[in-house]
Amino acid sequence: MLYFVYMKHKSGFVNIIGKPNVGKSTLLNVLLGEQISIVTNKVQTTRHRIHGILNSETHQIVFADTPGLLDPAYPLQELMMKSVSSVFEDADIIILILDIQDKNFEFEAIFDKINKIKCPLFLVLNKIDTVEKEIVLSSIKMWSQKIKKADFFPVSALKNINIDLLLNEIIKKIPYGQPYYGKDQLTDKSERFIVEEKIREKILNNYQEEIPYSVQVVVDSFKESADLIKIYALIFTERKSQKNIIIGKNAQAIKKVCTESRKDLERFFKKKIFLETRVKVSEGWRKNEKKLRLFGYN
Ligand SMILES: Nc1nc2c(ncn2[C@@H]2O[C@H](COP(=O)(O)OP(=O)(O)OP(=O)(O)O)[C@@H](O)[C@H]2O)c(=O)[nH]1
Ligand SMILES: [Mg+2]
C-alpha cells in the first residue's frame, strides 16, 4: 500500500550555496514560511548546514542552508567550509545565490565544481528589489554567458518576489521518491539548536566588529511543560574583555539580548518562555579543535 502512495510522491535535497550575506538564509525561510535559519545584516551569520523541510501530501523538499563561502582564516571557518563541500554530494538541485549587483564570483574552485555538476543548477539572482529592471536584465544576460547550464531566477527573498515561480520549478525537477524525514518535521536541528541560534542572532544584531564572532551559545537546559519552556543558556566568549562587553554596564546589554531573544522564541515556539543566560569565557575556542567539537562543529 505504502509503495503505491509513494509512487506519486516526490522528494529531494535542494542545497543552497553562495557568498556571505547574499540572502541564503532569507531564501530558506521564505521558501519554508518559517524563520528557521537566522538572518542578520552581518557576513558569516550561518555557521552550520541547516535543513529546512517543506512538506505537503505530494512532496517533501529538504532545503539545505549553508555558511557563506569564504577562504578560511581559522579552524572554525575551516569546519564551516567543510559543511559546504558536502552539498555537491547529495543534491538533487543546487541553488547558487548571487546578489543581483554581483559582477563576478570570487571562488574559482567552487565555480569549477558548479560547471561540472550533474544535477540541475538554479542560479538565483537575489535582492532585485534594490535595483532597476534594466540591471536585472543585464545581470541575467551577463551570468547566462558565464554559466551555461543554469536556470535563472531573479528574485527578492526579502520581499517575496518570484519565490512561487522558483518553488514551482523546484517541485517539477525533484525526483519521485519516499520522504527522507517524518512528514511533520520542519528541520533536522534540535529545539536547543534553534534557541542557541536565535540568541546568537540577537548578539550579532546588538554588538559590533569582532565581538559577536567571538560568541558561542550553548543551551544548558531546556524544560518544556504544558504552558512554559524554561531555558538556561551559556554564552561563551573568547576573552574576559569580550565577556564584559557582552554583559555591558549594569548588565543592560545582556538584558536587551535576553528580552529580544525571549520575545522571538515565544513567537517561534508559540509558548511562554523563561530565559536565563550566563556569560562565560572559553579561551580561544574558535581556534581549538577540541572545543569546537564540544560546541558541535564536526
Ligand atoms: N533588499 C534585500 N535584502 C535582502 C534580500 N534577501 C536578504 N536580504 C538581506 O541581506 C542580509 C543577509 O541575509 P542572510 O539571509 O543572512 O544572508 P546569508 O547569505 O544567509 O548570509 P551568511 O549566513 O552570512 O552567509 C540581511 O540583512 C537580509 O535582510 C532581498 O531580497 N532584498
Ligand atoms: Mg545565512
Coordinates of C-alpha atoms and ligand atoms in Angstrom, one line a residue:
M1 CA 0.0 0.0 0.0
L2 CA 2.8 2.4 1.1
Y3 CA 4.5 1.6 -2.2
F4 CA 1.6 2.9 -4.2
V5 CA 1.3 6.1 -2.1
Y6 CA 5.0 6.9 -2.7
M7 CA 4.9 6.2 -6.4
K8 CA 3.4 9.6 -6.9
H9 CA 5.4 11.2 -4.1
K10 CA 8.4 13.5 -4.8
S11 CA 11.3 14.1 -2.5
G12 CA 14.7 15.7 -2.9
F13 CA 17.6 17.7 -1.5
V14 CA 17.9 21.3 -2.7
N15 CA 21.2 22.7 -1.5
I16 CA 21.7 26.5 -1.2
I17 CA 25.2 28.0 -1.6
G18 CA 26.7 31.4 -2.1
K19 CA 28.9 34.0 -0.7
P20 CA 28.2 35.5 2.7
N21 CA 25.3 37.9 3.0
V22 CA 23.7 37.2 -0.4
G23 CA 20.5 36.0 1.3
K24 CA 20.7 32.2 1.6
S25 CA 19.0 32.0 5.0
T26 CA 16.4 34.6 4.0
L27 CA 15.6 32.4 1.0
L28 CA 15.3 29.3 3.0
N29 CA 13.0 31.0 5.4
V30 CA 10.7 32.4 2.7
L31 CA 10.5 29.1 0.9
L32 CA 9.5 27.4 4.2
G33 CA 7.3 30.2 5.6
E34 CA 9.1 29.8 8.9
Q35 CA 12.1 31.6 10.5
I36 CA 14.3 28.5 10.8
S37 CA 17.6 30.0 9.9
I38 CA 18.9 33.2 11.5
V39 CA 19.3 36.3 9.3
T40 CA 21.4 39.4 10.1
N41 CA 23.0 42.2 8.0
K42 CA 26.4 40.8 9.0
V43 CA 28.5 38.4 7.0
Q44 CA 29.1 34.9 8.3
T45 CA 25.8 34.7 10.2
T46 CA 25.2 31.0 9.4
R47 CA 27.8 28.6 10.8
H48 CA 26.3 25.1 10.1
R49 CA 24.5 23.3 7.3
I50 CA 20.8 23.5 8.4
H51 CA 18.0 21.5 6.8
G52 CA 14.6 23.2 6.4
I53 CA 11.9 20.7 5.4
L54 CA 8.9 21.6 3.3
N55 CA 6.2 19.0 3.4
S56 CA 3.0 18.5 1.5
E57 CA 0.9 15.4 0.7
T58 CA 2.7 15.1 -2.6
H59 CA 6.3 16.1 -1.9
Q60 CA 9.0 16.7 0.7
I61 CA 11.7 19.2 -0.2
V62 CA 14.8 19.2 2.1
F63 CA 16.4 22.6 1.7
A64 CA 20.0 22.9 3.0
D65 CA 21.1 26.3 4.1
T66 CA 24.9 26.6 4.4
P67 CA 27.6 29.0 5.7
G68 CA 28.7 31.7 3.2
L69 CA 31.6 30.7 1.0
L70 CA 34.9 32.2 2.2
D71 CA 38.6 31.5 2.4
P72 CA 39.0 30.1 5.9
A73 CA 41.3 32.0 8.2
Y74 CA 40.9 29.9 11.4
P75 CA 39.7 26.4 12.4
L76 CA 36.0 27.4 13.0
Q77 CA 35.9 28.7 9.4
E78 CA 37.6 25.6 8.1
L79 CA 34.8 23.5 9.6
M80 CA 32.2 25.9 8.2
M81 CA 33.6 25.3 4.7
K82 CA 33.7 21.6 5.2
S83 CA 30.0 21.6 5.8
V84 CA 29.6 23.4 2.5
S85 CA 31.6 20.9 0.4
S86 CA 29.0 18.2 1.3
V87 CA 26.4 20.0 -0.8
F88 CA 27.8 18.7 -4.0
E89 CA 27.4 15.1 -2.9
D90 CA 23.8 14.8 -2.1
A91 CA 22.0 17.5 -4.1
D92 CA 19.0 16.9 -6.4
I93 CA 19.1 20.6 -7.2
I94 CA 21.8 23.1 -6.4
I95 CA 20.8 26.7 -5.9
L96 CA 23.6 29.2 -6.3
I97 CA 22.6 32.6 -5.0
L98 CA 24.2 35.8 -6.2
D99 CA 23.4 39.3 -5.3
I100 CA 21.8 40.9 -8.4
Q101 CA 24.6 43.5 -8.3
D102 CA 27.5 41.0 -8.3
K103 CA 29.7 41.2 -11.3
N104 CA 31.9 38.2 -10.6
F105 CA 32.2 35.2 -8.5
E106 CA 35.4 35.0 -6.4
F107 CA 35.5 31.3 -5.6
E108 CA 37.0 29.7 -8.8
A109 CA 37.3 26.3 -7.2
I110 CA 33.6 26.2 -6.4
F111 CA 32.9 27.8 -9.8
D112 CA 34.7 24.8 -11.5
K113 CA 32.6 22.3 -9.4
I114 CA 29.4 24.2 -10.4
N115 CA 30.2 23.9 -14.1
K116 CA 30.7 20.2 -13.7
I117 CA 27.6 19.3 -11.6
K118 CA 25.2 16.7 -12.9
C119 CA 22.0 17.8 -11.2
P120 CA 20.0 20.9 -12.2
L121 CA 21.6 24.2 -11.3
F122 CA 19.3 27.1 -10.4
L123 CA 21.0 30.4 -10.4
V124 CA 19.1 32.8 -8.1
L125 CA 19.8 36.4 -8.5
N126 CA 18.6 37.9 -5.3
K127 CA 17.8 41.4 -4.0
I128 CA 16.1 42.5 -7.2
D129 CA 14.1 45.0 -5.0
T130 CA 17.3 47.0 -4.7
V131 CA 17.8 47.7 -8.5
E132 CA 16.1 49.0 -11.6
K133 CA 14.6 46.5 -14.1
E134 CA 17.4 47.1 -16.7
I135 CA 20.0 46.0 -14.2
V136 CA 18.1 42.7 -13.7
L137 CA 18.0 42.1 -17.4
S138 CA 21.7 42.9 -17.9
S139 CA 22.7 40.8 -15.0
I140 CA 20.8 37.7 -16.4
K141 CA 22.5 38.3 -19.7
M142 CA 25.9 38.5 -18.2
W143 CA 25.6 35.4 -16.0
S144 CA 24.0 33.3 -18.7
Q145 CA 27.2 33.8 -20.8
K146 CA 29.4 32.7 -17.8
I147 CA 27.3 29.7 -16.7
K148 CA 25.8 27.8 -19.5
K149 CA 23.6 25.1 -18.0
A150 CA 21.7 27.0 -15.4
D151 CA 18.1 28.1 -15.0
F152 CA 17.9 31.7 -13.9
F153 CA 15.6 33.2 -11.3
P154 CA 15.7 36.9 -10.5
V155 CA 14.0 37.1 -7.0
S156 CA 13.7 39.1 -3.9
A157 CA 13.8 36.7 -0.9
L158 CA 13.1 39.6 1.4
K159 CA 10.1 41.0 -0.4
N160 CA 8.8 37.5 -1.6
I161 CA 9.1 38.3 -5.3
N162 CA 9.2 35.4 -7.8
I163 CA 9.6 32.9 -5.0
D164 CA 6.5 31.0 -6.1
L165 CA 8.0 30.6 -9.6
L166 CA 11.2 29.3 -8.1
L167 CA 9.3 26.8 -5.9
N168 CA 7.2 25.5 -8.8
E169 CA 10.3 24.8 -10.8
I170 CA 11.9 23.0 -7.8
I171 CA 8.8 20.8 -7.4
K172 CA 8.9 20.0 -11.1
K173 CA 12.6 19.0 -11.0
I174 CA 12.9 16.9 -7.8
P175 CA 12.6 13.2 -8.4
Y176 CA 9.9 10.8 -7.3
G177 CA 10.7 9.0 -4.1
Q178 CA 9.9 8.5 -0.4
P179 CA 10.3 11.2 2.2
Y180 CA 13.7 11.4 4.0
Y181 CA 12.2 12.8 7.2
G182 CA 9.0 12.5 9.1
K183 CA 6.2 14.4 7.3
D184 CA 5.6 16.6 10.3
Q185 CA 9.3 17.6 10.7
L186 CA 10.4 21.1 9.9
T187 CA 14.1 20.8 10.4
D188 CA 16.9 18.4 11.2
K189 CA 18.1 20.6 14.0
S190 CA 17.0 20.2 17.7
E191 CA 15.0 22.8 19.6
R192 CA 18.1 23.5 21.6
F193 CA 20.0 24.4 18.4
I194 CA 17.1 26.8 17.4
V195 CA 17.3 28.5 20.7
E196 CA 21.1 28.8 20.5
E197 CA 20.9 30.3 17.0
K198 CA 18.1 32.8 18.0
I199 CA 20.2 34.1 20.9
R200 CA 23.3 34.3 18.6
E201 CA 21.2 36.3 16.1
K202 CA 20.4 38.9 18.8
I203 CA 24.1 39.0 19.7
L204 CA 25.0 39.6 16.1
N205 CA 22.5 42.4 15.9
N206 CA 23.5 44.1 19.2
Y207 CA 27.3 44.1 19.2
Q208 CA 29.8 45.4 16.7
E209 CA 33.0 44.2 15.0
E210 CA 34.7 41.1 16.4
I211 CA 32.5 40.7 19.5
P212 CA 29.6 38.7 18.0
Y213 CA 32.0 36.4 16.1
S214 CA 33.8 35.5 19.4
V215 CA 30.5 34.1 20.8
Q216 CA 29.2 30.6 21.0
V217 CA 25.8 29.9 22.7
V218 CA 25.1 26.6 24.4
V219 CA 21.7 25.7 25.9
D220 CA 22.4 24.1 29.2
S221 CA 18.9 23.1 30.0
F222 CA 15.6 23.1 28.0
K223 CA 12.5 22.1 30.0
E224 CA 9.1 22.2 28.5
S225 CA 5.8 22.0 30.4
A226 CA 2.2 22.5 29.2
D227 CA 2.4 26.3 29.2
L228 CA 6.0 27.2 29.6
I229 CA 9.5 26.5 28.3
K230 CA 12.3 27.1 30.8
I231 CA 15.7 27.7 29.2
Y232 CA 19.1 28.2 30.7
A233 CA 21.8 29.2 28.2
L234 CA 25.5 29.8 28.4
I235 CA 27.1 32.5 26.3
F236 CA 30.8 31.8 25.7
T237 CA 33.3 34.5 24.6
E238 CA 37.0 34.0 23.8
R239 CA 38.3 36.6 26.3
K240 CA 37.3 38.3 29.6
S241 CA 37.2 41.7 27.9
Q242 CA 34.7 40.4 25.4
K243 CA 32.6 38.9 28.3
N244 CA 32.5 42.4 29.9
I245 CA 31.3 44.0 26.7
I246 CA 28.6 41.3 26.2
I247 CA 27.3 42.0 29.8
G248 CA 27.6 45.8 29.5
K249 CA 27.2 48.5 32.1
N250 CA 24.8 47.4 34.8
A251 CA 24.1 44.3 32.7
Q252 CA 21.9 46.5 30.3
A253 CA 23.4 45.0 27.1
I254 CA 22.8 41.3 28.1
K255 CA 19.3 42.2 29.4
K256 CA 18.4 43.6 26.0
V257 CA 19.7 40.4 24.2
C258 CA 17.6 38.3 26.6
T259 CA 14.4 40.3 26.2
E260 CA 14.7 40.2 22.4
S261 CA 15.6 36.5 22.4
R262 CA 12.7 35.6 24.7
K263 CA 10.1 37.5 22.5
D264 CA 11.4 35.8 19.3
L265 CA 11.4 32.4 21.0
E266 CA 7.8 32.9 22.2
R267 CA 6.8 33.7 18.6
F268 CA 8.7 30.6 17.3
F269 CA 7.6 28.0 19.9
K270 CA 4.1 29.7 20.5
K271 CA 4.6 29.3 24.2
K272 CA 5.7 31.4 27.1
I273 CA 9.4 31.4 27.6
F274 CA 11.5 31.8 30.7
L275 CA 15.1 32.5 29.6
E276 CA 18.2 32.9 31.9
T277 CA 21.7 33.3 30.5
R278 CA 25.1 33.4 31.9
V279 CA 28.2 34.7 30.2
K280 CA 31.4 32.7 30.5
V281 CA 34.9 32.6 28.9
S282 CA 36.1 29.7 26.8
E283 CA 39.7 30.9 26.0
G284 CA 40.4 30.9 22.2
W285 CA 37.6 28.4 21.4
R286 CA 37.4 29.3 17.7
K287 CA 41.0 28.0 17.1
N288 CA 40.8 25.0 19.4
E289 CA 39.6 21.8 17.7
K290 CA 38.7 20.0 20.9
K291 CA 36.5 22.9 22.0
L292 CA 35.0 23.2 18.5
R293 CA 34.0 19.6 18.7
L294 CA 32.4 20.1 22.1
F295 CA 30.4 23.0 20.6
G296 CA 29.1 20.8 17.9
Y297 CA 31.3 21.6 14.9
N298 CA 32.2 18.3 13.4
Ligands
LIG1 N1 17.0 44.2 0.0 C1 17.1 42.9 0.2 N2 17.8 42.4 1.2 C2 17.8 41.1 1.4 C3 17.2 40.2 0.5 N3 17.5 38.9 0.9 C4 18.2 39.1 2.0 N4 18.5 40.4 2.3 C5 19.2 40.9 3.5 O1 20.6 40.6 3.3 C6 21.2 40.4 4.6 C7 21.8 39.0 4.7 O2 20.8 38.0 4.6 P1 21.1 36.5 5.0 O3 19.9 35.7 4.7 O4 21.5 36.4 6.5 O5 22.3 36.1 4.1 P2 23.2 34.8 4.1 O6 23.6 34.6 2.7 O7 22.5 33.7 4.8 O8 24.5 35.2 4.9 P3 25.6 34.3 5.7 O9 24.8 33.3 6.6 O10 26.4 35.3 6.5 O11 26.4 33.6 4.6 C8 20.1 40.6 5.6 O12 20.1 41.9 6.1 C9 18.8 40.4 4.8 O13 17.7 41.1 5.3 C10 16.5 40.7 -0.6 O14 15.9 40.1 -1.4 N5 16.4 42.1 -0.7
MG2 MG 22.9 32.6 6.4

